[in-house]
């Protein structure tokens, strides 16, 4: 993968801004450690950092293509998994290629089909193209939002980048946060409302959207969205189609000219991908595959099962390693390492995030990078197939808010009176939830439980999934590792979205239709294992450490977070029995210890980024 950035300013010659462009580009060197390039022409300045995955010798960016006396310039972050088919069709239409990389295929696709090219792409991408003939900028992001693209439009200027840090170096983009941004941090976060950039002058191009920037202004639009349609297949046909789509998707995503591995947690989703990858490697004579798992020192001593984390992964990881005979790498971290990486995780996101869930993934990806440049991950299967507890618990289904964030009153109570009055967090949350529900595409005649679960599926795919995709992108790209997510293939998501809930629950089990589709691929004990989320540390030392860090922040009169919080209330919480609560306030993993770490991350972010509140 890569990092892209740049700016466009009509009626200006940007050749004097080369140093600024270089600084913006180099700010994302972790995303592209292999090479970098910049390009300035008239009103456009493009920068690119490259992680070489396909055709490492070629494919340098920004890439320029001349066609019919017109020039097209591209910066691109992503992978096109159907590049071979597109290339063949383009060659039949007269295009000639100089490289074997998908970058050239993407640019030639735009030259041939214009903005409509995105309808033909199967992949994960964020790209920006300067079209000299039409004299406009065209940008687009993949359908599920796997790859990020932030932008700031002010008058005749457009600034863009893969990460906020690049935009914040441009003088037109200030690190200012207003009431909406604070509401995003304190009541929505670590999720974000689609399109929201938190910083007042910044937005994110929404998943499945494209945009045009001309001298007449900026316009974004949806080129793809989920649609509700009747499902005609029976259970057997549905399971067969899920299996076919998953195998086709994975095999496309195993293409790589650099070392590739697979994340293996011992759960259904990652075990399936690892097993399919092993079968494919054997069939194509590519040898064995490396797999990777993460855990924490002494976690077996401290683990206690509860509703959100019913069992530990270690025995199931070993079961799959024995079954698949992979080159497995057991990776462990101690509490101190996970705490130390909290700041690095914040810097990778440019925002406070999922605390130790982020920092442990950052460390995990850093270790994987020593053996592989590309990895396959089981992200998004729970959103697509309905695996999370909130799909199955009536109290969460009927909570009247985002079911992965069912403690809004507690969170709102942590704010100072002035900030609570200014941001109105509960009203903001209710508005964002209502927007999401109203956006759900309904199916004519569908009522009751079926209609409720369609809304729940839509909320998870469009509101919760992006949080985990953000996390996966920033933590992996923070160390120069490309992670691919086969369950996010839009064909699979479109198909499963319309599978009726009772069929998704085949066998009266969560993700039942996926389990049926994988029969014969996984051993039964793994195939029917109860869901357990990404592992987190259960060591009490973690709670003690992050609680003390937060108390130190609250005792420091120079901490920028102090005016935003009810300090007395938080200190009371830190000394109460709720401090070690296993009841999550966000997702399945963020409970008492993560609350203290999150507030500390907020303070670090405000201080490091010199955020102004106004």
Coordinates of C-alpha atoms in Angstrom, one line a residue:
X1 CA 0.0 0.0 0.0
X2 CA 1.0 3.6 -0.1
X3 CA 0.4 7.1 1.1
X4 CA -0.9 9.9 -1.2
X5 CA -1.2 13.6 -0.6
X6 CA -1.3 16.9 -2.5
X7 CA -3.1 20.2 -3.1
X8 CA -4.7 22.0 -6.0
X9 CA -5.1 25.8 -6.1
X10 CA -6.7 27.3 -9.1
X11 CA -5.0 30.3 -10.7
X12 CA -1.8 29.7 -8.8
X13 CA 1.6 28.4 -9.9
X14 CA 2.6 25.9 -7.2
X15 CA 6.2 25.4 -8.3
X16 CA 7.3 27.5 -5.4
X17 CA 5.6 25.1 -3.0
X18 CA 7.8 22.0 -3.6
X19 CA 9.3 22.0 -0.1
X20 CA 5.8 22.0 1.4
X21 CA 4.8 19.1 -0.9
X22 CA 7.8 17.2 0.2
X23 CA 7.1 17.7 3.9
X24 CA 3.5 16.5 3.4
X25 CA 4.6 13.5 1.4
X26 CA 7.4 12.5 3.9
X27 CA 5.0 12.7 6.8
X28 CA 3.6 9.4 5.6
X29 CA 6.9 7.7 4.9
X30 CA 5.8 4.7 7.1
X31 CA 2.9 4.0 4.7
X32 CA 5.4 3.8 1.8
X33 CA 8.9 3.0 3.0
X34 CA 10.2 1.8 -0.4
X35 CA 10.1 4.9 -2.5
X36 CA 8.7 8.5 -2.8
X37 CA 7.9 10.9 -5.5
X38 CA 6.4 14.4 -6.1
X39 CA 5.0 16.1 -9.1
X40 CA 4.0 19.8 -9.6
X41 CA 2.4 21.2 -12.7
X42 CA 0.5 24.5 -12.8
X43 CA -2.2 24.4 -10.2
X44 CA -1.6 20.9 -9.1
X45 CA 0.9 19.3 -6.6
X46 CA 0.9 15.6 -6.0
X47 CA 3.0 13.5 -3.6
X48 CA 3.3 9.7 -3.1
X49 CA 5.0 7.3 -0.8
X50 CA 5.2 3.7 -2.1
X51 CA 5.1 0.3 -0.5
X52 CA 6.1 -2.0 -3.4
X53 CA 3.9 -5.1 -3.7
X54 CA 3.3 -5.7 -7.4
X55 CA 6.0 -5.1 -10.0
X56 CA 8.5 -3.5 -7.5
X57 CA 10.8 -2.4 -10.3
X58 CA 8.1 -0.3 -12.0
X59 CA 4.9 1.5 -11.1
X60 CA 6.5 4.6 -9.6
X61 CA 4.1 7.4 -8.7
X62 CA 2.9 10.0 -9.4
X63 CA 2.2 8.2 -12.7
X64 CA 1.8 10.2 -15.8
X65 CA 0.0 9.0 -19.0
X66 CA -0.3 10.8 -22.3
X67 CA -3.2 9.9 -24.5
X68 CA -4.7 11.7 -27.5
X69 CA -2.7 14.9 -26.8
X70 CA -4.0 15.0 -23.2
X71 CA -2.1 14.3 -20.0
X72 CA -3.4 12.3 -16.9
X73 CA -1.6 12.2 -13.6
X74 CA -2.4 9.7 -10.8
X75 CA -1.6 9.1 -7.1
X76 CA -3.1 5.9 -5.8
X77 CA -3.2 3.9 -2.6
X78 CA -4.6 0.4 -2.9
X79 CA -4.9 -2.8 -5.0
X80 CA -7.1 -3.7 -7.9
X81 CA -7.9 -7.4 -7.6
X82 CA -9.4 -7.6 -11.0
X83 CA -6.5 -5.8 -12.8
X84 CA -5.7 -8.8 -15.1
X85 CA -9.3 -8.8 -16.5
X86 CA -9.3 -5.0 -16.9
X87 CA -5.9 -5.0 -18.5
X88 CA -7.0 -7.6 -21.1
X89 CA -10.1 -5.6 -22.0
X90 CA -8.1 -2.4 -22.2
X91 CA -5.5 -4.1 -24.5
X92 CA -8.4 -5.1 -26.8
X93 CA -9.4 -1.4 -26.9
X94 CA -5.9 -0.4 -28.0
X95 CA -4.1 0.4 -24.8
X96 CA -0.5 -0.7 -24.5
X97 CA 1.1 -1.2 -21.1
X98 CA 4.7 -0.6 -19.9
X99 CA 4.4 -2.3 -16.5
X100 CA 2.7 -5.2 -14.8
X101 CA 1.4 -3.1 -11.9
X102 CA -2.3 -2.3 -11.3
X103 CA -1.5 1.4 -11.0
X104 CA -1.1 1.6 -14.8
X105 CA -4.3 -0.4 -15.2
X106 CA -6.2 2.0 -13.0
X107 CA -5.0 5.1 -14.9
X108 CA -5.7 3.5 -18.3
X109 CA -9.2 2.6 -17.0
X110 CA -9.8 6.3 -16.2
X111 CA -8.5 7.3 -19.6
X112 CA -10.8 4.9 -21.3
X113 CA -14.0 5.2 -19.2
X114 CA -13.6 8.5 -17.3
X115 CA -15.2 8.7 -13.8
X116 CA -17.3 5.7 -14.6
X117 CA -14.2 3.5 -14.3
X118 CA -14.9 3.0 -10.6
X119 CA -17.9 0.9 -11.4
X120 CA -15.6 -1.7 -12.9
X121 CA -13.1 -1.9 -10.1
X122 CA -12.8 -4.8 -7.6
X123 CA -10.4 -3.8 -5.0
X124 CA -9.4 -1.5 -2.1
X125 CA -8.4 2.0 -3.3
X126 CA -8.2 5.7 -2.7
X127 CA -6.9 7.7 -5.7
X128 CA -6.7 11.2 -7.1
X129 CA -6.3 12.0 -10.9
X130 CA -5.5 15.3 -12.6
X131 CA -7.2 15.3 -16.0
X132 CA -5.6 18.1 -18.1
X133 CA -8.1 17.8 -20.9
X134 CA -11.2 18.3 -18.7
X135 CA -9.1 20.4 -16.3
X136 CA -10.5 18.8 -13.2
X137 CA -9.5 16.6 -10.3
X138 CA -11.3 13.3 -9.9
X139 CA -11.0 11.3 -6.7
X140 CA -12.6 8.1 -5.5
X141 CA -12.6 5.7 -2.6
X142 CA -13.4 2.0 -2.6
X143 CA -17.0 0.8 -1.8
X144 CA -16.5 -0.3 1.8
X145 CA -13.8 2.3 2.7
X146 CA -10.9 0.0 3.3
X147 CA -8.5 2.7 2.2
X148 CA -8.7 6.2 3.6
X149 CA -8.9 9.6 1.9
X150 CA -9.2 12.9 3.8
X151 CA -9.7 16.3 2.2
X152 CA -10.1 20.0 2.9
X153 CA -11.9 22.2 0.5
X154 CA -11.7 26.0 1.0
X155 CA -12.6 28.3 -1.8
X156 CA -10.2 27.7 -4.8
X157 CA -8.0 25.3 -2.8
X158 CA -8.3 21.5 -2.3
X159 CA -5.9 19.6 0.0
X160 CA -6.0 15.8 0.3
X161 CA -4.1 13.0 1.9
X162 CA -4.3 9.4 3.1
X163 CA -4.0 10.6 6.7
X164 CA -4.8 13.8 8.5
X165 CA -1.2 14.4 9.4
X166 CA -0.4 15.3 5.8
X167 CA -3.2 17.8 5.5
X168 CA -2.3 19.4 8.8
X169 CA 1.1 20.5 7.4
X170 CA -0.6 22.7 4.8
X171 CA -1.2 26.3 6.0
X172 CA -4.8 26.2 4.8
X173 CA -5.7 23.3 7.2
X174 CA -5.6 24.1 11.0
X175 CA -5.7 21.7 13.9
X176 CA -9.0 23.3 15.1
X177 CA -11.8 21.3 16.7
X178 CA -15.3 22.6 17.3
X179 CA -18.3 21.3 19.1
X180 CA -19.1 18.6 16.5
X181 CA -15.5 17.4 16.6
X182 CA -15.5 17.2 20.4
X183 CA -18.8 15.3 20.2
X184 CA -17.2 12.9 17.8
X185 CA -14.3 12.3 20.2
X186 CA -16.3 12.0 23.4
X187 CA -19.6 10.4 22.4
X188 CA -19.0 8.7 19.0
X189 CA -15.3 7.9 19.3
X190 CA -13.3 5.9 18.7
X191 CA -15.8 5.5 15.8
X192 CA -16.4 8.4 13.5
X193 CA -19.5 9.5 11.6
X194 CA -19.0 8.7 7.9
X195 CA -17.4 11.7 6.1
X196 CA -16.4 13.4 9.4
X197 CA -12.8 14.3 9.8
X198 CA -13.1 15.6 13.5
X199 CA -10.9 18.6 12.6
X200 CA -13.2 21.5 11.7
X201 CA -11.7 22.1 8.2
X202 CA -11.3 18.5 7.3
X203 CA -13.6 15.8 5.9
X204 CA -13.1 12.2 4.8
X205 CA -14.4 11.1 1.4
X206 CA -17.1 8.6 2.3
X207 CA -16.9 5.0 1.3
X208 CA -18.3 4.3 -2.1
X209 CA -18.0 8.0 -3.1
X210 CA -16.2 9.9 -5.8
X211 CA -15.7 13.6 -6.2
X212 CA -14.9 16.2 -8.8
X213 CA -13.0 19.5 -8.2
X214 CA -13.2 22.1 -10.9
X215 CA -12.9 25.9 -11.1
X216 CA -16.6 25.9 -10.3
X217 CA -16.2 24.1 -7.0
X218 CA -16.2 20.7 -5.3
X219 CA -18.9 18.0 -5.6
X220 CA -18.9 14.6 -4.1
X221 CA -21.4 11.8 -4.9
X222 CA -22.1 8.2 -4.2
X223 CA -21.2 5.8 -7.0
X224 CA -22.2 2.7 -4.9
X225 CA -24.4 1.9 -2.0
X226 CA -26.0 -1.2 -0.5
X227 CA -29.4 -2.1 -1.9
X228 CA -32.1 -4.3 -0.5
X229 CA -33.3 -7.0 -2.8
X230 CA -35.4 -10.2 -2.4
X231 CA -33.2 -13.2 -1.8
X232 CA -34.1 -16.1 -4.0
X233 CA -31.6 -18.9 -3.1
X234 CA -32.3 -21.6 -0.6
X235 CA -29.9 -22.5 2.2
X236 CA -27.8 -24.9 0.2
X237 CA -27.5 -22.6 -2.8
X238 CA -26.7 -19.7 -0.5
X239 CA -24.0 -21.5 1.4
X240 CA -22.5 -22.6 -2.0
X241 CA -22.5 -19.0 -3.3
X242 CA -20.9 -17.7 -0.1
X243 CA -18.2 -20.3 -0.4
X244 CA -17.6 -19.6 -4.1
X245 CA -17.4 -15.8 -3.5
X246 CA -15.0 -16.2 -0.5
X247 CA -12.7 -18.5 -2.4
X248 CA -12.6 -16.3 -5.5
X249 CA -12.0 -13.2 -3.4
X250 CA -9.2 -14.8 -1.3
X251 CA -7.4 -16.2 -4.3
X252 CA -7.5 -12.8 -6.0
X253 CA -6.0 -11.2 -2.9
X254 CA -3.2 -13.8 -2.6
X255 CA -1.5 -12.2 -5.6
X256 CA 1.8 -10.6 -4.5
X257 CA 5.3 -10.2 -5.7
X258 CA 6.6 -9.9 -2.1
X259 CA 6.3 -12.2 1.0
X260 CA 2.7 -12.8 2.2
X261 CA 1.3 -14.2 5.4
X262 CA -2.0 -14.7 7.2
X263 CA -3.3 -13.6 10.6
X264 CA -4.5 -16.6 12.6
X265 CA -6.5 -16.1 15.8
X266 CA -8.0 -19.6 16.0
X267 CA -11.5 -18.1 15.4
X268 CA -13.8 -19.0 12.5
X269 CA -12.9 -16.0 10.2
X270 CA -9.2 -16.1 10.3
X271 CA -8.9 -19.9 10.4
X272 CA -11.1 -20.1 7.2
X273 CA -8.9 -17.6 5.3
X274 CA -5.7 -19.4 6.5
X275 CA -7.0 -22.8 5.5
X276 CA -8.1 -21.6 2.1
X277 CA -4.8 -19.9 1.6
X278 CA -2.9 -23.1 2.5
X279 CA -5.0 -25.1 0.0
X280 CA -4.4 -22.6 -2.7
X281 CA -0.7 -22.5 -2.1
X282 CA -0.5 -26.3 -2.2
X283 CA -2.6 -26.4 -5.4
X284 CA -0.4 -23.8 -7.2
X285 CA 2.9 -25.2 -6.0
X286 CA 3.8 -22.1 -3.9
X287 CA 4.9 -24.0 -0.9
X288 CA 3.9 -23.3 2.7
X289 CA 2.5 -20.1 4.2
X290 CA 3.4 -18.1 7.2
X291 CA 0.7 -17.5 9.8
X292 CA 0.8 -15.1 12.8
X293 CA -1.0 -14.9 16.2
X294 CA -0.8 -12.4 19.0
X295 CA -1.2 -12.9 22.8
X296 CA 0.1 -11.4 26.0
X297 CA 2.5 -12.6 28.6
X298 CA 0.7 -14.5 31.4
X299 CA -2.7 -13.9 29.8
X300 CA -3.7 -17.5 30.5
X301 CA -3.2 -16.8 34.2
X302 CA -5.4 -13.7 34.2
X303 CA -8.1 -14.6 31.7
X304 CA -11.7 -14.8 33.0
X305 CA -14.5 -15.7 30.6
X306 CA -17.4 -13.4 30.3
X307 CA -20.3 -12.7 27.8
X308 CA -18.1 -10.6 25.5
X309 CA -15.0 -12.8 25.6
X310 CA -16.1 -16.4 26.2
X311 CA -12.8 -18.3 25.7
X312 CA -9.2 -17.8 25.0
X313 CA -7.6 -18.3 21.6
X314 CA -4.4 -20.2 22.4
X315 CA -5.7 -23.8 22.2
X316 CA -7.5 -23.1 18.9
X317 CA -4.5 -21.4 17.4
X318 CA -2.4 -24.5 18.1
X319 CA -5.2 -26.7 16.8
X320 CA -5.2 -24.9 13.4
X321 CA -1.4 -24.8 13.2
X322 CA -1.3 -28.6 13.7
X323 CA -4.1 -29.0 11.1
X324 CA -2.6 -26.7 8.4
X325 CA 1.2 -27.3 9.1
X326 CA 1.9 -23.6 8.5
X327 CA 5.1 -21.8 9.4
X328 CA 3.5 -20.2 12.5
X329 CA 4.8 -17.3 14.5
X330 CA 3.5 -17.0 18.1
X331 CA 4.0 -13.4 19.1
X332 CA 3.6 -12.2 22.7
X333 CA 3.8 -8.7 24.3
X334 CA 4.0 -7.7 27.9
X335 CA 1.9 -5.0 29.5
X336 CA 4.7 -2.5 29.5
X337 CA 5.2 -2.8 25.7
X338 CA 1.4 -2.3 25.1
X339 CA 1.3 0.8 27.3
X340 CA 4.4 2.3 25.7
X341 CA 2.9 1.9 22.2
X342 CA -0.3 3.8 23.1
X343 CA 1.3 7.1 21.9
X344 CA 2.6 5.5 18.7
X345 CA -0.9 4.2 18.0
X346 CA -2.4 7.7 18.5
X347 CA 0.2 9.2 16.1
X348 CA -0.7 6.6 13.5
X349 CA -4.4 7.5 13.7
X350 CA -3.8 11.2 14.2
X351 CA -6.7 10.8 16.7
X352 CA -7.3 9.0 20.0
X353 CA -8.3 5.4 19.2
X354 CA -9.0 2.0 20.6
X355 CA -6.2 2.2 23.1
X356 CA -4.5 -1.1 23.8
X357 CA -6.5 -2.8 21.1
X358 CA -4.8 -0.4 18.7
X359 CA -1.3 -0.4 20.3
X360 CA -1.2 -4.2 20.4
X361 CA -2.1 -4.4 16.8
X362 CA 0.6 -1.8 16.0
X363 CA 3.1 -4.0 17.7
X364 CA 1.7 -7.2 16.1
X365 CA 2.0 -5.7 12.6
X366 CA 5.5 -4.5 13.4
X367 CA 6.5 -8.1 14.1
X368 CA 4.7 -9.5 11.1
X369 CA 6.6 -6.9 8.9
X370 CA 9.8 -8.7 9.8
X371 CA 8.6 -11.8 7.8
X372 CA 6.0 -10.5 5.4
X373 CA 5.0 -7.3 3.4
X374 CA 1.4 -8.4 2.9
X375 CA -1.0 -10.1 5.3
X376 CA -4.5 -11.5 5.0
X377 CA -6.9 -10.7 7.9
X378 CA -10.4 -11.8 8.9
X379 CA -11.7 -8.2 9.5
X380 CA -15.4 -7.5 8.8
X381 CA -16.9 -11.0 8.9
X382 CA -18.8 -10.3 12.0
X383 CA -20.4 -7.1 10.6
X384 CA -21.3 -8.9 7.3
X385 CA -22.6 -12.2 8.8
X386 CA -23.9 -10.9 12.1
X387 CA -21.5 -12.4 14.6
X388 CA -21.3 -9.7 17.4
X389 CA -23.2 -10.1 20.7
X390 CA -25.4 -7.1 19.8
X391 CA -27.0 -9.0 16.9
X392 CA -28.2 -11.5 19.4
X393 CA -29.0 -9.8 22.7
X394 CA -32.4 -8.1 23.0
X395 CA -31.2 -5.5 25.4
X396 CA -28.6 -4.3 22.8
X397 CA -30.9 -4.7 19.8
X398 CA -33.5 -2.5 21.5
X399 CA -31.1 0.0 23.0
X400 CA -32.2 2.9 20.8
X401 CA -28.6 3.8 20.0
X402 CA -25.5 2.3 18.3
X403 CA -25.5 -1.1 20.1
X404 CA -21.7 -1.2 20.3
X405 CA -21.8 2.0 22.4
X406 CA -24.5 1.5 25.0
X407 CA -23.1 3.7 27.8
X408 CA -23.7 7.2 26.3
X409 CA -25.0 8.7 29.6
X410 CA -21.9 7.6 31.4
X411 CA -19.6 9.0 28.7
X412 CA -21.6 12.3 28.6
X413 CA -21.3 12.6 32.4
X414 CA -17.5 12.8 32.1
X415 CA -17.6 16.1 30.4
X416 CA -17.4 19.5 32.2
X417 CA -20.6 21.4 32.4
X418 CA -19.5 24.0 29.9
X419 CA -18.4 21.5 27.3
X420 CA -21.5 19.4 27.7
X421 CA -23.7 22.4 27.1
X422 CA -21.6 23.4 24.1
X423 CA -21.5 20.0 22.4
X424 CA -24.8 18.6 23.6
X425 CA -23.3 15.0 23.2
X426 CA -26.5 13.0 23.8
X427 CA -28.4 15.1 21.2
X428 CA -25.6 14.7 18.8
X429 CA -25.5 11.0 19.3
X430 CA -29.2 10.7 18.8
X431 CA -29.1 12.7 15.6
X432 CA -26.3 10.6 14.2
X433 CA -28.1 7.4 15.1
X434 CA -31.3 8.6 13.5
X435 CA -29.5 9.6 10.4
X436 CA -28.0 6.1 10.1
X437 CA -31.3 4.3 10.6
X438 CA -33.1 6.6 8.1
X439 CA -30.4 5.9 5.6
X440 CA -31.0 2.1 5.7
X441 CA -32.4 0.8 2.4
X442 CA -35.7 -0.9 3.2
X443 CA -37.2 -4.0 1.5
X444 CA -40.8 -3.6 0.4
X445 CA -43.0 -5.8 2.6
X446 CA -40.4 -6.7 5.1
X447 CA -41.5 -6.2 8.7
X448 CA -40.8 -7.3 12.3
X449 CA -37.6 -9.1 13.1
X450 CA -36.4 -9.3 9.5
X451 CA -36.7 -5.5 9.1
X452 CA -35.0 -4.9 12.5
X453 CA -32.1 -7.1 11.5
X454 CA -31.7 -5.5 8.2
X455 CA -31.2 -2.1 10.0
X456 CA -28.8 -3.8 12.4
X457 CA -26.8 -5.2 9.5
X458 CA -26.7 -1.8 7.8
X459 CA -25.5 0.0 10.9
X460 CA -22.7 -2.5 11.4
X461 CA -21.5 -2.4 7.9
X462 CA -21.6 1.4 7.5
X463 CA -20.9 2.6 11.1
X464 CA -19.0 0.0 13.1
X465 CA -17.0 -1.7 10.3
X466 CA -15.2 1.6 9.3
X467 CA -13.8 1.9 12.9
X468 CA -12.1 -1.5 12.6
X469 CA -11.0 -0.8 9.0
X470 CA -9.5 2.5 10.2
X471 CA -7.7 0.7 12.9
X472 CA -6.4 -2.0 10.6
X473 CA -5.2 0.5 8.0
X474 CA -3.4 2.9 10.4
X475 CA -1.8 0.4 12.6
X476 CA -0.5 -1.8 9.7
X477 CA 0.5 1.1 7.5
X478 CA 2.2 2.7 10.5
X479 CA 4.8 0.0 10.1
X480 CA 4.7 -0.4 6.3
X481 CA 2.6 -3.6 6.3
X482 CA -0.2 -4.1 3.8
X483 CA -3.2 -5.9 5.2
X484 CA -5.9 -7.3 2.9
X485 CA -9.5 -8.0 4.1
X486 CA -11.3 -10.5 1.9
X487 CA -14.6 -10.3 3.8
X488 CA -14.9 -6.7 2.6
X489 CA -15.2 -7.8 -1.1
X490 CA -18.2 -5.8 -2.3
X491 CA -19.7 -8.7 -4.1
X492 CA -19.8 -10.8 -0.9
X493 CA -21.1 -7.9 1.1
X494 CA -23.9 -7.2 -1.4
X495 CA -24.9 -10.8 -1.5
X496 CA -24.9 -11.5 2.2
X497 CA -26.6 -8.3 3.1
X498 CA -29.8 -9.6 1.4
X499 CA -29.6 -13.1 2.9
X500 CA -32.6 -13.3 5.4
X501 CA -31.6 -13.2 9.0
X502 CA -33.1 -16.7 9.8
X503 CA -30.9 -18.1 7.0
X504 CA -27.8 -16.2 8.3
X505 CA -28.6 -18.0 11.6
X506 CA -28.6 -21.5 9.9
X507 CA -28.3 -24.2 12.6
X508 CA -29.4 -21.6 15.2
X509 CA -25.9 -20.3 15.4
X510 CA -24.4 -16.9 14.9
X511 CA -22.8 -16.7 11.4
X512 CA -24.5 -20.1 10.7
X513 CA -24.5 -19.6 6.9
X514 CA -20.8 -19.0 6.9
X515 CA -20.2 -22.0 9.0
X516 CA -22.2 -24.1 6.6
X517 CA -20.3 -22.7 3.7
X518 CA -17.0 -23.7 5.3
X519 CA -18.0 -27.3 6.1
X520 CA -15.1 -29.6 5.1
X521 CA -12.6 -26.7 5.1
X522 CA -12.2 -26.4 8.9
X523 CA -12.3 -29.0 11.7
X524 CA -15.6 -29.1 13.5
X525 CA -14.3 -27.8 16.8
X526 CA -13.0 -24.7 15.2
X527 CA -15.9 -24.4 12.7
X528 CA -18.5 -24.3 15.6
X529 CA -16.4 -22.5 18.2
X530 CA -18.2 -19.7 19.9
X531 CA -17.1 -16.2 18.8
X532 CA -14.3 -14.6 20.7
X533 CA -13.0 -11.1 19.7
X534 CA -9.4 -9.9 19.0
X535 CA -7.4 -10.7 22.2
X536 CA -6.7 -8.0 24.7
X537 CA -4.5 -8.2 27.8
X538 CA -6.2 -9.3 31.1
X539 CA -3.2 -8.5 33.2
X540 CA -4.3 -6.3 36.2
X541 CA -1.0 -4.4 35.8
X542 CA -2.5 -2.8 32.7
X543 CA -5.4 -1.4 34.6
X544 CA -3.1 -0.1 37.4
X545 CA -0.7 1.5 34.9
X546 CA -3.3 3.3 32.7
X547 CA -5.3 4.4 35.7
X548 CA -2.2 6.0 37.2
X549 CA -1.3 7.6 33.9
X550 CA -4.8 9.2 33.7
X551 CA -4.6 10.4 37.3
X552 CA -1.2 12.0 36.5
X553 CA -2.8 13.8 33.6
X554 CA -5.6 15.0 35.8
X555 CA -3.1 16.3 38.5
X556 CA -1.1 18.2 35.9
X557 CA -2.5 21.8 35.7
X558 CA -1.0 22.1 32.2
X559 CA -2.9 19.2 30.7
X560 CA -5.0 20.5 27.8
X561 CA -7.8 18.0 28.5
X562 CA -8.7 19.4 31.9
X563 CA -11.2 22.1 30.8
X564 CA -13.1 19.5 28.8
X565 CA -13.7 17.0 31.7
X566 CA -15.4 16.7 35.0
X567 CA -12.2 15.9 36.8
X568 CA -13.9 15.1 40.1
X569 CA -16.3 12.6 38.5
X570 CA -13.4 10.8 36.7
X571 CA -11.3 10.6 39.9
X572 CA -14.3 9.0 41.7
X573 CA -14.7 6.5 38.9
X574 CA -11.0 5.6 39.0
X575 CA -11.3 4.7 42.7
X576 CA -14.6 2.8 42.4
X577 CA -15.2 -0.9 41.7
X578 CA -16.3 0.1 38.2
X579 CA -12.7 0.9 37.3
X580 CA -12.1 -2.8 36.5
X581 CA -15.5 -3.4 34.9
X582 CA -15.7 -5.9 32.0
X583 CA -18.8 -4.2 30.7
X584 CA -17.7 -2.5 27.4
X585 CA -18.5 1.1 26.8
X586 CA -17.4 0.7 23.2
X587 CA -17.3 -2.5 21.1
X588 CA -16.5 -5.8 22.9
X589 CA -13.1 -4.9 24.3
X590 CA -13.2 -1.3 25.6
X591 CA -14.2 -1.5 29.3
X592 CA -12.8 0.2 32.5
X593 CA -9.1 0.1 31.7
X594 CA -9.6 1.3 28.2
X595 CA -11.6 4.3 29.4
X596 CA -8.7 5.6 31.3
X597 CA -6.3 4.9 28.5
X598 CA -8.7 6.7 26.0
X599 CA -8.8 9.9 28.1
X600 CA -5.0 9.8 28.3
X601 CA -4.8 9.4 24.6
X602 CA -7.1 12.4 24.2
X603 CA -4.8 14.5 26.3
X604 CA -1.7 13.3 24.3
X605 CA -3.5 14.1 21.0
X606 CA -4.5 17.6 22.1
X607 CA -1.0 18.4 23.3
X608 CA 1.0 16.8 20.5
X609 CA -1.1 18.2 17.7
X610 CA -1.6 21.6 19.4
X611 CA -5.3 21.3 18.9
X612 CA -7.3 24.5 19.3
X613 CA -10.8 24.3 20.6
X614 CA -13.1 26.8 19.1

